[in-house]
Amino acid sequence: MKESTKMLLHYTTGIGIEIVGGVHLFTIFLTGPYLQNLAFSGGPYSVIAVYRNSLLAATLELLLIFVAYHALNGIRVILIEFHQGTSWERGVSWVLTATGIMLLVYGTRTILIANALA
Amino acid sequence: MGVATMISLVPELKRALFGWFYPYRYNLERWAYALQRISGIAVAGYFLAHVVETGNLVGGLGVWSVPPADFSRDAWTATFRFLDNPLFDAGLIVIGFMLAYHAANGIRLTLTEFGFLQGRPTRPDFPYVPKSFTKAQRALFWLSLLFAVGAAVYALNVFFGV
């Protein structure tokens, strides 16, 4: 992937996070008492209610993908600004891609299982 | 790249990182940059922890199929009890500040990336004061900081009910 494509994706996911992350924060802080919303079950926006709502669960999956890319690419930008060189940049990309895949697999597992919880 | 080469890079990486915390003759744009980097790393760290933390909602690392709901409820309640203390709440106030600054200042950076708010190109004249950090950008930087303070105050109210 070209460097310019990576940075275009960085800015795009940044804007995406502001929208999807806004929804995420809204459901937690502005839909009722914060402690009720962080309880396992109970109110309409309790933890499990949010995951069972497939639309909200989909926004969480989107948020996971956007933030994983944005955060890891941000770390990549910092690390290749610190030091330049083909093998360094390749090593950094490799480690961060592997980290990203693990994060996506684990986070997606949480979302899918929580969505299916009886 | 061999391990020995990696280790030999450590002093260079250290110097580059600590430069952000050694604000020698910074102008405002350099402050905005350092804060964007520091807040980005802080929020990335929070994100990693948050994915692990919310993983406990279904029972943690060992669970890869749908468990009984009671099992998940207990796992989540235990996690929530562990995290519900003043130390983590204070941490969340800092994260709220960092997140709000990063989000608002990120809008400014996105605008400049795509060529907005740059001002007209002019001839560089002595004493070469940087002109790219325009008045509109300064305003957005201060607004970002204000927004971040607002978020921190909001979080303080949520967690400690001041």
XYZ file of C-alpha atoms in Angstrom, chain B:
162
model
C 16.886 -6.600 11.127
C 18.875 -8.396 13.832
C 18.229 -8.062 17.525
C 21.639 -6.419 18.050
C 20.769 -3.710 15.499
C 17.377 -3.191 17.170
C 19.050 -2.738 20.558
C 21.592 -0.314 19.090
C 18.631 1.860 17.985
C 17.287 2.272 21.526
C 19.262 5.448 22.412
C 18.119 7.111 19.172
C 14.459 6.195 19.773
C 14.731 7.394 23.364
C 16.116 10.769 22.301
C 13.373 11.180 19.685
C 10.643 10.349 22.215
C 11.961 12.523 25.032
C 12.152 15.483 22.633
C 8.377 15.840 23.041
C 8.795 16.277 26.800
C 11.688 18.731 26.504
C 9.933 21.779 25.132
C 12.963 23.869 24.273
C 11.851 26.958 22.266
C 8.580 25.351 21.171
C 6.142 27.471 19.201
C 2.407 26.903 19.530
C 2.232 24.496 16.578
C 4.982 22.361 18.120
C 2.984 22.199 21.370
C -0.090 21.138 19.408
C 1.982 18.426 17.707
C 3.538 17.088 20.917
C 0.165 16.977 22.637
C -1.395 15.208 19.633
C 1.314 12.519 19.787
C 1.158 12.072 23.565
C -2.657 11.964 23.598
C -2.653 9.525 20.666
C -0.377 7.109 22.509
C -2.428 7.455 25.703
C -5.709 6.729 23.906
C -4.135 3.823 21.969
C -3.037 2.345 25.303
C -6.556 2.813 26.657
C -7.980 1.114 23.540
C -5.783 -1.978 24.049
C -6.855 -2.203 27.693
C -10.486 -1.578 26.738
C -10.565 -4.470 24.233
C -9.123 -6.769 26.911
C -11.496 -5.388 29.571
C -14.629 -5.758 27.442
C -13.439 -9.261 26.511
C -14.396 -10.167 30.073
C -17.990 -9.323 29.196
C -18.339 -12.844 27.786
C -15.900 -14.475 30.214
C -12.366 -13.568 29.114
C -9.614 -15.027 26.943
C -10.574 -18.698 27.268
C -14.126 -18.312 25.959
C -14.578 -18.938 22.224
C -18.185 -20.185 22.111
C -21.401 -18.829 23.608
C -21.309 -19.475 27.397
C -24.290 -19.526 29.808
C -25.488 -15.966 30.485
C -24.897 -16.314 34.256
C -21.246 -17.183 33.674
C -20.792 -14.022 31.588
C -22.708 -11.909 34.102
C -20.386 -13.015 36.920
C -17.258 -12.423 34.816
C -18.413 -8.910 33.854
C -19.543 -7.985 37.370
C -16.177 -9.078 38.794
C -14.341 -7.010 36.149
C -16.521 -3.988 36.833
C -15.969 -4.254 40.613
C -12.211 -4.459 40.052
C -12.181 -1.364 37.820
C -14.652 0.696 39.877
C -12.216 2.555 42.140
C -10.975 6.159 42.392
C -7.609 5.378 40.776
C -9.129 4.077 37.519
C -11.770 6.838 37.590
C -9.005 9.450 37.804
C -7.285 7.685 34.898
C -10.498 7.920 32.868
C -10.618 11.690 33.467
C -7.126 11.968 31.955
C -8.178 9.706 29.056
C -11.271 11.880 28.544
C -9.047 14.973 28.269
C -6.656 13.220 25.889
C -9.446 11.762 23.728
C -11.288 15.081 23.417
C -8.096 16.977 22.530
C -7.028 14.327 20.008
C -10.479 14.293 18.364
C -10.839 18.092 18.085
C -7.241 18.813 17.111
C -7.517 15.911 14.645
C -10.245 17.838 12.816
C -7.825 20.765 12.478
C -5.131 18.429 11.147
C -7.558 16.825 8.682
C -8.560 20.268 7.394
C -4.924 21.282 6.883
C -4.080 17.898 5.307
C -6.650 18.605 2.604
C -5.465 22.175 2.088
C -7.900 24.255 4.136
C -6.920 27.088 6.520
C -3.390 27.315 5.081
C -3.439 30.974 4.083
C -1.981 32.380 0.878
C 1.586 31.527 -0.119
C 3.858 34.528 0.503
C 7.528 35.370 0.081
C 9.570 34.252 3.106
C 10.991 37.364 4.777
C 13.227 37.919 7.780
C 12.721 36.922 10.622
C 10.960 33.932 8.967
C 8.073 33.625 11.387
C 6.142 30.500 10.316
C 2.969 31.573 8.512
C 1.375 28.169 7.961
C -0.087 28.121 11.491
C -2.775 30.668 10.650
C -5.121 32.565 12.967
C -7.948 30.138 12.151
C -5.695 27.216 13.060
C -4.641 28.883 16.310
C -8.302 29.389 17.131
C -9.027 25.714 16.435
C -6.077 24.663 18.604
C -7.337 26.725 21.566
C -10.876 25.429 20.991
C -9.515 21.859 21.062
C -7.848 22.558 24.388
C -11.041 24.145 25.723
C -13.063 21.136 24.532
C -10.590 18.817 26.277
C -10.878 20.758 29.544
C -14.662 20.614 29.192
C -14.514 16.836 28.701
C -12.282 16.448 31.762
C -14.674 18.545 33.890
C -17.620 16.484 32.592
C -15.791 13.247 33.450
C -14.911 14.614 36.910
C -18.598 15.256 37.471
C -19.620 11.797 36.219
C -17.093 9.862 38.291
C -16.811 11.962 41.440
C -20.049 13.931 41.330
C -18.522 17.326 42.163
